Structures are given as structure tokens and as C-alpha cells.
């Protein structure tokens, strides 16, 4: 427990008041009592990334420390903390590695995700931990490639009177067909709200939301737009309908990014302040910078805007040397089998789509062997026969439908949750509608997985 300096001052004043009121009295009786909280409510801000991305997050950390030194900064680490000495010079108040988040069966679960999917999948679990702290006043999440450019007091005030804060990708309709295709249709695919930011208050609703979000991304957090999923983000389209107290922040100064620059007027410069629709720029999202997508979109729509060009140059300059940082060269802990053999997309998707392999190989990271005692050994031997297009290395024009055509949870749930095919066959024998539905599923299974896949399901 800790006392704020103001607590000491209040106690001192109360003692003086009690003393003056008791002068001349035979017995001192305080006129009122004051119960002071031993801990001061804190605002938390966190981001989520693997170790190799940490040098690039320093701009976010520096901006948060500069504009809001009162906020406690937390890093959700989608990696193993195997070299703490490299993090000793960082400015985080706290680091929460994945193995401290109480995620069920977290190692097998981690195997089914790539680095981006896992970094987004742990977000609601970090959120849950922070919301349960007795000193928590509110939690904000910012993407690693976000930078603050002014104080966010208005945003924090909004959280005091709501449960969940969201920022939409767009807050105004597009006026040109090209922008509709690039931005609005893109939002229909990836989600209405950008999860580069979210704010949650530790209310009953806020905690219920975090629990729901964690449950959904535990089972379905992947980049799979054909199946209606985009990491942790698409789920939040449902939040305003499922939870009360959701506020959509429509101010143009929040979460400025290439997908909304077409409808926002950005002026000024970094030295004197950048304005967005007449308001100070709150935070800018430098999304897609490494891939070049950010620069392509800003040049397409903002090539004559000096403020945007300066922002892009500024970020480029301030992140130019991050590749030479020792942290940037650290391999992701979940990017290879135990013997160092790289794990590719096919390994993850095959394991994710096959409940029988999950049951057989409890530790999918186990070192490669020539026999099928490990998952990697199975991939080298049996897997190459079952998935010739995908193993050992996916072919250039590989058909991925055998592992992506059927939507499955990241880890197979207990048998009691999903009815086995044999049970459904019995029901179909007396119910024509069930029979038709089952026939369609059988045909789909044979088409995507072959007869062997159908036999696995019946078992």
C-alpha cells in the first residue's frame, strides 16, 4: 500500500480541525470521519508485440511518457522472456509475457498462430488481468505502430462515463468510388472498428466484455477473411449490439491513418502542432509502414499534403535504425521447432485443423525426428503424403482449402462440446432435414479432406 502526498496533507488538516474544535471541551469528539483509500486509482496503457518489434515501439512509449507520465505502461509480450537483460533499458513499467496470462494450454494454442495473430490474440487476456486490479481506473490499448502527438484528456474523460471506447476506421462517408473500394469495402472485410485502439473501464460491463472477447479470440483469432475472421478485430463489430456503454469516438483527431485520410483535413507541422479537422492530432496510426502499404496509400490520396508527408518522413527517420538493434534480431520463440527447424504456415494450419493430431501430439514444438513420435516427424513422413502441396514446403500455387475450407477452433474443444459424426448419422436416419444437412457436410468434407478426412471425423 502507498499514500499519495495529498493524503498526508488531508490527514494533517483533519487533525488540526479536530484539535481546534476540542479546545475547552472535556472530551474530544471528531465531528466527522474520513476514510482514505490506500491506493490511488491508476490508468493503464498497454500494447502487444514480440521481442523483435520492441525497438519500433519506443516511439509509442516515448510519446505516452511525454504527454501522460501519470499512466502506467504495460507490455503484453507474445514471446518468451528469455533474455531480460536486453529489456533492462526499456521504459516499461511492467512486462506481461504470454506464459503469465493464465491462457489454457497456452503452448499448443500459441503453435496454431503466426506472430501477428498471436500478438493480437493475447490482447484481451492482458486486458482482463489489468481490469481485475483494485487500483485500475481504466485501460487503454494502443497498437505498437501508434504515436501520440498531444494529450488525450478528452478521451480519458469519456471513459469515466462509458464502459468501452471504440474508434471506427471511417467517421465520414467517402465521396469517390476509388476511396469507397480502398477504405469502406476494406472495413467490411477487416472490421468496422480499428483495434489499434480500445479503451475499457473496470465496470461490470467492461469486465464482461473482456471475458467475451478473450473467449472468442481463444478459439478464433486468425487472418481468415473468407471465413469472416480478421485476427481479434472482426469480433468487435458485435460489441455495440452485445454490450451497453459502448461509445464510438467520432472525433477526427483519434486514430488517424491511411484509411481515413481521404475524409479528414490534416494541416500544420510537427514543430508547431498538427491539426485534424481543426483539432490537435491526438494519435496517428502508422499502420502498414514496413510493407510499404502506408506510403502507397498516402501517396495515392495525400501526395500534395505537406503535413502528411512530414509525418511519414518523421516516422521513417525515427525508426530507420531499429533493424540494427539487438532486440530486432532476436528470433521469435514460437517460430521454430525445438531443434531450430522453421515452422511454416502449413505446419500451423494442419495442426489447427486436425483434432486427431492435437490429441496425439501434446507438444507440437518437439524436435524433428524421422519417425512419427513428434508432430514435426509426422509432417516429414505421413504429412508429406497427405498434404503433398503443403509439405515439406508449400508449393507456389498450393491449394490451401484442405486446411482452411472448414472453420475449426484453434484447439479442438472437448468431445462433449461437439457432436461426433456417428451421433449425427443416427439423428439423420429419422430426420430428413438433418440428413440433407449432413449429406452436404459429408460432400464438403470429402471435397476438402478426402475419404481419409471423412473417416477421421466419423471416429
mmCIF file with all atom_site columns, C-alpha atoms in Angstrom, residues 56-232:
data_model
loop_
_atom_site.group_PDB
_atom_site.id
_atom_site.type_symbol
_atom_site.label_atom_id
_atom_site.label_alt_id
_atom_site.label_comp_id
_atom_site.label_asym_id
_atom_site.label_entity_id
_atom_site.label_seq_id
_atom_site.pdbx_PDB_ins_code
_atom_site.Cartn_x
_atom_site.Cartn_y
_atom_site.Cartn_z
_atom_site.occupancy
_atom_site.B_iso_or_equiv
_atom_site.pdbx_formal_charge
_atom_site.auth_seq_id
_atom_site.auth_comp_id
_atom_site.auth_asym_id
_atom_site.auth_atom_id
_atom_site.pdbx_PDB_model_num
ATOM 1   C CA . UNK A 1 56  ? 9.936   0.219   -33.014 1.00 0.00 ? 56  UNK A CA 1
ATOM 2   C CA . UNK A 1 57  ? 7.530   0.580   -30.075 1.00 0.00 ? 57  UNK A CA 1
ATOM 3   C CA . UNK A 1 58  ? 9.833   3.078   -28.364 1.00 0.00 ? 58  UNK A CA 1
ATOM 4   C CA . UNK A 1 59  ? 8.170   5.969   -30.195 1.00 0.00 ? 59  UNK A CA 1
ATOM 5   C CA . UNK A 1 60  ? 4.807   4.975   -28.701 1.00 0.00 ? 60  UNK A CA 1
ATOM 6   C CA . UNK A 1 61  ? 6.360   4.640   -25.242 1.00 0.00 ? 61  UNK A CA 1
ATOM 7   C CA . UNK A 1 62  ? 8.161   7.977   -25.503 1.00 0.00 ? 62  UNK A CA 1
ATOM 8   C CA . UNK A 1 63  ? 5.009   9.765   -26.631 1.00 0.00 ? 63  UNK A CA 1
ATOM 9   C CA . UNK A 1 64  ? 2.926   8.255   -23.811 1.00 0.00 ? 64  UNK A CA 1
ATOM 10  C CA . UNK A 1 65  ? 5.574   9.156   -21.234 1.00 0.00 ? 65  UNK A CA 1
ATOM 11  C CA . UNK A 1 66  ? 5.781   12.688  -22.627 1.00 0.00 ? 66  UNK A CA 1
ATOM 12  C CA . UNK A 1 67  ? 2.072   13.515  -22.783 1.00 0.00 ? 67  UNK A CA 1
ATOM 13  C CA . UNK A 1 68  ? 0.775   11.273  -19.977 1.00 0.00 ? 68  UNK A CA 1
ATOM 14  C CA . UNK A 1 69  ? 3.510   10.496  -17.439 1.00 0.00 ? 69  UNK A CA 1
ATOM 15  C CA . UNK A 1 70  ? 0.784   9.523   -14.958 1.00 0.00 ? 70  UNK A CA 1
ATOM 16  C CA . UNK A 1 71  ? -0.216  6.449   -16.983 1.00 0.00 ? 71  UNK A CA 1
ATOM 17  C CA . UNK A 1 72  ? 1.312   3.076   -16.129 1.00 0.00 ? 72  UNK A CA 1
ATOM 18  C CA . UNK A 1 73  ? 2.736   1.417   -19.268 1.00 0.00 ? 73  UNK A CA 1
ATOM 19  C CA . UNK A 1 74  ? 2.444   -2.339  -19.716 1.00 0.00 ? 74  UNK A CA 1
ATOM 20  C CA . UNK A 1 75  ? 3.811   -4.589  -22.454 1.00 0.00 ? 75  UNK A CA 1
ATOM 21  C CA . UNK A 1 76  ? 1.937   -7.752  -23.387 1.00 0.00 ? 76  UNK A CA 1
ATOM 22  C CA . UNK A 1 77  ? 4.716   -9.977  -24.719 1.00 0.00 ? 77  UNK A CA 1
ATOM 23  C CA . UNK A 1 78  ? 3.755   -12.568 -27.343 1.00 0.00 ? 78  UNK A CA 1
ATOM 24  C CA . UNK A 1 79  ? 7.126   -14.183 -26.824 1.00 0.00 ? 79  UNK A CA 1
ATOM 25  C CA . UNK A 1 80  ? 9.256   -15.835 -24.173 1.00 0.00 ? 80  UNK A CA 1
ATOM 26  C CA . UNK A 1 81  ? 11.166  -13.571 -21.800 1.00 0.00 ? 81  UNK A CA 1
ATOM 27  C CA . UNK A 1 82  ? 14.446  -15.481 -22.162 1.00 0.00 ? 82  UNK A CA 1
ATOM 28  C CA . UNK A 1 83  ? 16.820  -12.500 -22.228 1.00 0.00 ? 83  UNK A CA 1
ATOM 29  C CA . UNK A 1 84  ? 15.616  -9.937  -19.654 1.00 0.00 ? 84  UNK A CA 1
ATOM 30  C CA . UNK A 1 85  ? 18.971  -8.151  -19.777 1.00 0.00 ? 85  UNK A CA 1
ATOM 31  C CA . UNK A 1 86  ? 18.086  -6.793  -23.228 1.00 0.00 ? 86  UNK A CA 1
ATOM 32  C CA . UNK A 1 87  ? 14.909  -5.243  -21.797 1.00 0.00 ? 87  UNK A CA 1
ATOM 33  C CA . UNK A 1 88  ? 16.557  -3.654  -18.768 1.00 0.00 ? 88  UNK A CA 1
ATOM 34  C CA . UNK A 1 89  ? 16.972  -0.336  -20.561 1.00 0.00 ? 89  UNK A CA 1
ATOM 35  C CA . UNK A 1 90  ? 13.385  -0.121  -21.798 1.00 0.00 ? 90  UNK A CA 1
ATOM 36  C CA . UNK A 1 91  ? 10.844  2.273   -20.275 1.00 0.00 ? 91  UNK A CA 1
ATOM 37  C CA . UNK A 1 92  ? 8.060   -0.187  -19.486 1.00 0.00 ? 92  UNK A CA 1
ATOM 38  C CA . UNK A 1 93  ? 6.555   -0.107  -16.018 1.00 0.00 ? 93  UNK A CA 1
ATOM 39  C CA . UNK A 1 94  ? 5.625   -3.763  -16.372 1.00 0.00 ? 94  UNK A CA 1
ATOM 40  C CA . UNK A 1 95  ? 6.052   -6.658  -18.812 1.00 0.00 ? 95  UNK A CA 1
ATOM 41  C CA . UNK A 1 96  ? 3.497   -9.476  -19.015 1.00 0.00 ? 96  UNK A CA 1
ATOM 42  C CA . UNK A 1 97  ? 4.825   -12.436 -21.061 1.00 0.00 ? 97  UNK A CA 1
ATOM 43  C CA . UNK A 1 98  ? 2.334   -14.859 -22.576 1.00 0.00 ? 98  UNK A CA 1
ATOM 44  C CA . UNK A 1 99  ? 3.125   -17.592 -20.044 1.00 0.00 ? 99  UNK A CA 1
ATOM 45  C CA . UNK A 1 100 ? 1.920   -15.348 -17.177 1.00 0.00 ? 100 UNK A CA 1
ATOM 46  C CA . UNK A 1 101 ? -1.561  -14.687 -18.607 1.00 0.00 ? 101 UNK A CA 1
ATOM 47  C CA . UNK A 1 102 ? -3.242  -17.928 -17.453 1.00 0.00 ? 102 UNK A CA 1
ATOM 48  C CA . UNK A 1 103 ? -4.240  -18.864 -21.004 1.00 0.00 ? 103 UNK A CA 1
ATOM 49  C CA . UNK A 1 104 ? -5.379  -22.517 -21.034 1.00 0.00 ? 104 UNK A CA 1
ATOM 50  C CA . UNK A 1 105 ? -2.986  -24.905 -22.792 1.00 0.00 ? 105 UNK A CA 1
ATOM 51  C CA . UNK A 1 106 ? -1.123  -21.841 -23.991 1.00 0.00 ? 106 UNK A CA 1
ATOM 52  C CA . UNK A 1 107 ? 1.818   -23.552 -25.727 1.00 0.00 ? 107 UNK A CA 1
ATOM 53  C CA . UNK A 1 108 ? -0.331  -25.672 -28.055 1.00 0.00 ? 108 UNK A CA 1
ATOM 54  C CA . UNK A 1 109 ? -2.572  -22.645 -28.551 1.00 0.00 ? 109 UNK A CA 1
ATOM 55  C CA . UNK A 1 110 ? 0.412   -20.465 -29.477 1.00 0.00 ? 110 UNK A CA 1
ATOM 56  C CA . UNK A 1 111 ? 1.532   -23.011 -32.073 1.00 0.00 ? 111 UNK A CA 1
ATOM 57  C CA . UNK A 1 112 ? -1.673  -22.504 -34.073 1.00 0.00 ? 112 UNK A CA 1
ATOM 58  C CA . UNK A 1 113 ? -0.978  -18.770 -34.609 1.00 0.00 ? 113 UNK A CA 1
ATOM 59  C CA . UNK A 1 114 ? 1.553   -16.796 -36.599 1.00 0.00 ? 114 UNK A CA 1
ATOM 60  C CA . UNK A 1 115 ? 3.345   -13.872 -34.962 1.00 0.00 ? 115 UNK A CA 1
ATOM 61  C CA . UNK A 1 116 ? 0.713   -11.250 -35.855 1.00 0.00 ? 116 UNK A CA 1
ATOM 62  C CA . UNK A 1 117 ? -2.204  -13.467 -34.856 1.00 0.00 ? 117 UNK A CA 1
ATOM 63  C CA . UNK A 1 118 ? -0.631  -14.318 -31.503 1.00 0.00 ? 118 UNK A CA 1
ATOM 64  C CA . UNK A 1 119 ? 0.244   -10.692 -30.732 1.00 0.00 ? 119 UNK A CA 1
ATOM 65  C CA . UNK A 1 120 ? -3.396  -9.746  -31.265 1.00 0.00 ? 120 UNK A CA 1
ATOM 66  C CA . UNK A 1 121 ? -4.802  -12.851 -29.569 1.00 0.00 ? 121 UNK A CA 1
ATOM 67  C CA . UNK A 1 122 ? -3.223  -12.081 -26.185 1.00 0.00 ? 122 UNK A CA 1
ATOM 68  C CA . UNK A 1 123 ? -4.689  -8.561  -26.028 1.00 0.00 ? 123 UNK A CA 1
ATOM 69  C CA . UNK A 1 124 ? -7.959  -9.425  -24.225 1.00 0.00 ? 124 UNK A CA 1
ATOM 70  C CA . UNK A 1 125 ? -6.071  -11.616 -21.747 1.00 0.00 ? 125 UNK A CA 1
ATOM 71  C CA . UNK A 1 126 ? -3.787  -8.724  -20.784 1.00 0.00 ? 126 UNK A CA 1
ATOM 72  C CA . UNK A 1 127 ? -6.895  -6.531  -20.579 1.00 0.00 ? 127 UNK A CA 1
ATOM 73  C CA . UNK A 1 128 ? -8.597  -8.986  -18.215 1.00 0.00 ? 128 UNK A CA 1
ATOM 74  C CA . UNK A 1 129 ? -5.607  -9.015  -15.861 1.00 0.00 ? 129 UNK A CA 1
ATOM 75  C CA . UNK A 1 130 ? -5.434  -5.220  -15.701 1.00 0.00 ? 130 UNK A CA 1
ATOM 76  C CA . UNK A 1 131 ? -9.179  -4.711  -15.221 1.00 0.00 ? 131 UNK A CA 1
ATOM 77  C CA . UNK A 1 132 ? -9.148  -7.005  -12.181 1.00 0.00 ? 132 UNK A CA 1
ATOM 78  C CA . UNK A 1 133 ? -6.586  -4.904  -10.325 1.00 0.00 ? 133 UNK A CA 1
ATOM 79  C CA . UNK A 1 134 ? -8.094  -2.965  -7.413  1.00 0.00 ? 134 UNK A CA 1
ATOM 80  C CA . UNK A 1 135 ? -6.205  0.190   -8.385  1.00 0.00 ? 135 UNK A CA 1
ATOM 81  C CA . UNK A 1 136 ? -7.387  0.135   -12.024 1.00 0.00 ? 136 UNK A CA 1
ATOM 82  C CA . UNK A 1 137 ? -9.313  3.199   -13.141 1.00 0.00 ? 137 UNK A CA 1
ATOM 83  C CA . UNK A 1 138 ? -9.269  2.337   -16.838 1.00 0.00 ? 138 UNK A CA 1
ATOM 84  C CA . UNK A 1 139 ? -7.261  0.556   -19.519 1.00 0.00 ? 139 UNK A CA 1
ATOM 85  C CA . UNK A 1 140 ? -6.238  1.773   -22.961 1.00 0.00 ? 140 UNK A CA 1
ATOM 86  C CA . UNK A 1 141 ? -4.685  -0.309  -25.694 1.00 0.00 ? 141 UNK A CA 1
ATOM 87  C CA . UNK A 1 142 ? -2.541  1.240   -28.445 1.00 0.00 ? 142 UNK A CA 1
ATOM 88  C CA . UNK A 1 143 ? -1.039  -0.637  -31.377 1.00 0.00 ? 143 UNK A CA 1
ATOM 89  C CA . UNK A 1 144 ? 2.786   -0.757  -31.404 1.00 0.00 ? 144 UNK A CA 1
ATOM 90  C CA . UNK A 1 145 ? 2.928   1.467   -34.507 1.00 0.00 ? 145 UNK A CA 1
ATOM 91  C CA . UNK A 1 146 ? 0.872   4.261   -32.926 1.00 0.00 ? 146 UNK A CA 1
ATOM 92  C CA . UNK A 1 147 ? 2.296   7.594   -31.718 1.00 0.00 ? 147 UNK A CA 1
ATOM 93  C CA . UNK A 1 148 ? 0.655   10.300  -29.587 1.00 0.00 ? 148 UNK A CA 1
ATOM 94  C CA . UNK A 1 149 ? 1.017   13.935  -30.687 1.00 0.00 ? 149 UNK A CA 1
ATOM 95  C CA . UNK A 1 150 ? -0.997  15.658  -27.918 1.00 0.00 ? 150 UNK A CA 1
ATOM 96  C CA . UNK A 1 151 ? -2.670  14.927  -24.589 1.00 0.00 ? 151 UNK A CA 1
ATOM 97  C CA . UNK A 1 152 ? -5.776  12.740  -24.606 1.00 0.00 ? 152 UNK A CA 1
ATOM 98  C CA . UNK A 1 153 ? -7.660  14.186  -21.631 1.00 0.00 ? 153 UNK A CA 1
ATOM 99  C CA . UNK A 1 154 ? -10.927 14.303  -23.578 1.00 0.00 ? 154 UNK A CA 1
ATOM 100 C CA . UNK A 1 155 ? -10.621 10.616  -24.391 1.00 0.00 ? 155 UNK A CA 1
ATOM 101 C CA . UNK A 1 156 ? -9.951  9.774   -20.749 1.00 0.00 ? 156 UNK A CA 1
ATOM 102 C CA . UNK A 1 157 ? -12.922 11.839  -19.633 1.00 0.00 ? 157 UNK A CA 1
ATOM 103 C CA . UNK A 1 158 ? -15.150 9.868   -21.996 1.00 0.00 ? 158 UNK A CA 1
ATOM 104 C CA . UNK A 1 159 ? -14.055 6.613   -20.383 1.00 0.00 ? 159 UNK A CA 1
ATOM 105 C CA . UNK A 1 160 ? -15.178 7.898   -16.977 1.00 0.00 ? 160 UNK A CA 1
ATOM 106 C CA . UNK A 1 161 ? -18.774 7.904   -18.259 1.00 0.00 ? 161 UNK A CA 1
ATOM 107 C CA . UNK A 1 162 ? -18.770 4.836   -20.525 1.00 0.00 ? 162 UNK A CA 1
ATOM 108 C CA . UNK A 1 163 ? -17.648 1.225   -20.462 1.00 0.00 ? 163 UNK A CA 1
ATOM 109 C CA . UNK A 1 164 ? -15.972 0.667   -23.831 1.00 0.00 ? 164 UNK A CA 1
ATOM 110 C CA . UNK A 1 165 ? -14.423 3.161   -26.254 1.00 0.00 ? 165 UNK A CA 1
ATOM 111 C CA . UNK A 1 166 ? -14.007 2.307   -29.941 1.00 0.00 ? 166 UNK A CA 1
ATOM 112 C CA . UNK A 1 167 ? -12.620 4.186   -32.934 1.00 0.00 ? 167 UNK A CA 1
ATOM 113 C CA . UNK A 1 168 ? -14.127 3.435   -36.364 1.00 0.00 ? 168 UNK A CA 1
ATOM 114 C CA . UNK A 1 169 ? -11.940 3.117   -39.427 1.00 0.00 ? 169 UNK A CA 1
ATOM 115 C CA . UNK A 1 170 ? -14.054 5.854   -41.022 1.00 0.00 ? 170 UNK A CA 1
ATOM 116 C CA . UNK A 1 171 ? -16.151 8.550   -39.390 1.00 0.00 ? 171 UNK A CA 1
ATOM 117 C CA . UNK A 1 172 ? -17.428 10.168  -42.610 1.00 0.00 ? 172 UNK A CA 1
ATOM 118 C CA . UNK A 1 173 ? -18.722 8.721   -45.888 1.00 0.00 ? 173 UNK A CA 1
ATOM 119 C CA . UNK A 1 174 ? -16.296 8.532   -48.793 1.00 0.00 ? 174 UNK A CA 1
ATOM 120 C CA . UNK A 1 175 ? -17.136 10.649  -51.844 1.00 0.00 ? 175 UNK A CA 1
ATOM 121 C CA . UNK A 1 176 ? -15.064 8.932   -54.543 1.00 0.00 ? 176 UNK A CA 1
ATOM 122 C CA . UNK A 1 177 ? -15.526 5.402   -55.855 1.00 0.00 ? 177 UNK A CA 1
ATOM 123 C CA . UNK A 1 178 ? -11.816 4.564   -55.554 1.00 0.00 ? 178 UNK A CA 1
ATOM 124 C CA . UNK A 1 179 ? -11.845 5.533   -51.872 1.00 0.00 ? 179 UNK A CA 1
ATOM 125 C CA . UNK A 1 180 ? -15.018 3.517   -51.295 1.00 0.00 ? 180 UNK A CA 1
ATOM 126 C CA . UNK A 1 181 ? -13.218 0.465   -52.663 1.00 0.00 ? 181 UNK A CA 1
ATOM 127 C CA . UNK A 1 182 ? -9.976  1.111   -50.790 1.00 0.00 ? 182 UNK A CA 1
ATOM 128 C CA . UNK A 1 183 ? -11.459 2.138   -47.463 1.00 0.00 ? 183 UNK A CA 1
ATOM 129 C CA . UNK A 1 184 ? -15.134 1.365   -46.888 1.00 0.00 ? 184 UNK A CA 1
ATOM 130 C CA . UNK A 1 185 ? -15.092 -2.052  -48.557 1.00 0.00 ? 185 UNK A CA 1
ATOM 131 C CA . UNK A 1 186 ? -11.835 -2.789  -46.763 1.00 0.00 ? 186 UNK A CA 1
ATOM 132 C CA . UNK A 1 187 ? -13.650 -2.085  -43.483 1.00 0.00 ? 187 UNK A CA 1
ATOM 133 C CA . UNK A 1 188 ? -16.375 -4.530  -44.473 1.00 0.00 ? 188 UNK A CA 1
ATOM 134 C CA . UNK A 1 189 ? -13.655 -7.177  -44.741 1.00 0.00 ? 189 UNK A CA 1
ATOM 135 C CA . UNK A 1 190 ? -11.457 -6.291  -41.776 1.00 0.00 ? 190 UNK A CA 1
ATOM 136 C CA . UNK A 1 191 ? -13.950 -4.764  -39.341 1.00 0.00 ? 191 UNK A CA 1
ATOM 137 C CA . UNK A 1 192 ? -15.828 -1.518  -38.769 1.00 0.00 ? 192 UNK A CA 1
ATOM 138 C CA . UNK A 1 193 ? -13.674 -0.568  -35.783 1.00 0.00 ? 193 UNK A CA 1
ATOM 139 C CA . UNK A 1 194 ? -9.902  -0.378  -35.738 1.00 0.00 ? 194 UNK A CA 1
ATOM 140 C CA . UNK A 1 195 ? -8.438  -2.322  -32.847 1.00 0.00 ? 195 UNK A CA 1
ATOM 141 C CA . UNK A 1 196 ? -5.267  -0.266  -32.934 1.00 0.00 ? 196 UNK A CA 1
ATOM 142 C CA . UNK A 1 197 ? -7.046  1.414   -30.033 1.00 0.00 ? 197 UNK A CA 1
ATOM 143 C CA . UNK A 1 198 ? -9.604  0.426   -27.440 1.00 0.00 ? 198 UNK A CA 1
ATOM 144 C CA . UNK A 1 199 ? -10.493 1.802   -24.025 1.00 0.00 ? 199 UNK A CA 1
ATOM 145 C CA . UNK A 1 200 ? -12.240 -0.218  -21.307 1.00 0.00 ? 200 UNK A CA 1
ATOM 146 C CA . UNK A 1 201 ? -13.412 0.773   -17.834 1.00 0.00 ? 201 UNK A CA 1
ATOM 147 C CA . UNK A 1 202 ? -13.271 -1.803  -14.991 1.00 0.00 ? 202 UNK A CA 1
ATOM 148 C CA . UNK A 1 203 ? -17.060 -1.847  -14.668 1.00 0.00 ? 203 UNK A CA 1
ATOM 149 C CA . UNK A 1 204 ? -19.208 -4.961  -14.671 1.00 0.00 ? 204 UNK A CA 1
ATOM 150 C CA . UNK A 1 205 ? -19.860 -4.431  -18.375 1.00 0.00 ? 205 UNK A CA 1
ATOM 151 C CA . UNK A 1 206 ? -16.211 -3.744  -19.143 1.00 0.00 ? 206 UNK A CA 1
ATOM 152 C CA . UNK A 1 207 ? -15.112 -6.959  -17.445 1.00 0.00 ? 207 UNK A CA 1
ATOM 153 C CA . UNK A 1 208 ? -17.868 -8.970  -19.138 1.00 0.00 ? 208 UNK A CA 1
ATOM 154 C CA . UNK A 1 209 ? -16.749 -7.612  -22.492 1.00 0.00 ? 209 UNK A CA 1
ATOM 155 C CA . UNK A 1 210 ? -13.113 -8.556  -21.836 1.00 0.00 ? 210 UNK A CA 1
ATOM 156 C CA . UNK A 1 211 ? -14.179 -12.083 -20.862 1.00 0.00 ? 211 UNK A CA 1
ATOM 157 C CA . UNK A 1 212 ? -16.284 -12.455 -24.032 1.00 0.00 ? 212 UNK A CA 1
ATOM 158 C CA . UNK A 1 213 ? -13.510 -11.089 -26.259 1.00 0.00 ? 213 UNK A CA 1
ATOM 159 C CA . UNK A 1 214 ? -10.902 -13.401 -24.695 1.00 0.00 ? 214 UNK A CA 1
ATOM 160 C CA . UNK A 1 215 ? -13.160 -16.415 -25.203 1.00 0.00 ? 215 UNK A CA 1
ATOM 161 C CA . UNK A 1 216 ? -13.737 -15.589 -28.867 1.00 0.00 ? 216 UNK A CA 1
ATOM 162 C CA . UNK A 1 217 ? -10.106 -14.987 -29.778 1.00 0.00 ? 217 UNK A CA 1
ATOM 163 C CA . UNK A 1 218 ? -9.027  -18.097 -27.866 1.00 0.00 ? 218 UNK A CA 1
ATOM 164 C CA . UNK A 1 219 ? -10.975 -20.148 -30.387 1.00 0.00 ? 219 UNK A CA 1
ATOM 165 C CA . UNK A 1 220 ? -10.940 -17.895 -33.452 1.00 0.00 ? 220 UNK A CA 1
ATOM 166 C CA . UNK A 1 221 ? -8.146  -15.345 -33.860 1.00 0.00 ? 221 UNK A CA 1
ATOM 167 C CA . UNK A 1 222 ? -6.733  -15.636 -37.343 1.00 0.00 ? 222 UNK A CA 1
ATOM 168 C CA . UNK A 1 223 ? -6.393  -13.812 -40.622 1.00 0.00 ? 223 UNK A CA 1
ATOM 169 C CA . UNK A 1 224 ? -9.157  -15.692 -42.434 1.00 0.00 ? 224 UNK A CA 1
ATOM 170 C CA . UNK A 1 225 ? -11.364 -13.170 -44.226 1.00 0.00 ? 225 UNK A CA 1
ATOM 171 C CA . UNK A 1 226 ? -13.188 -15.811 -46.346 1.00 0.00 ? 226 UNK A CA 1
ATOM 172 C CA . UNK A 1 227 ? -14.478 -17.330 -43.082 1.00 0.00 ? 227 UNK A CA 1
ATOM 173 C CA . UNK A 1 228 ? -15.435 -13.929 -41.652 1.00 0.00 ? 228 UNK A CA 1
ATOM 174 C CA . UNK A 1 229 ? -12.422 -13.520 -39.356 1.00 0.00 ? 229 UNK A CA 1
ATOM 175 C CA . UNK A 1 230 ? -9.634  -10.973 -39.127 1.00 0.00 ? 230 UNK A CA 1
ATOM 176 C CA . UNK A 1 231 ? -7.494  -11.591 -36.041 1.00 0.00 ? 231 UNK A CA 1
ATOM 177 C CA . UNK A 1 232 ? -9.091  -10.036 -32.930 1.00 0.00 ? 232 UNK A CA 1
#
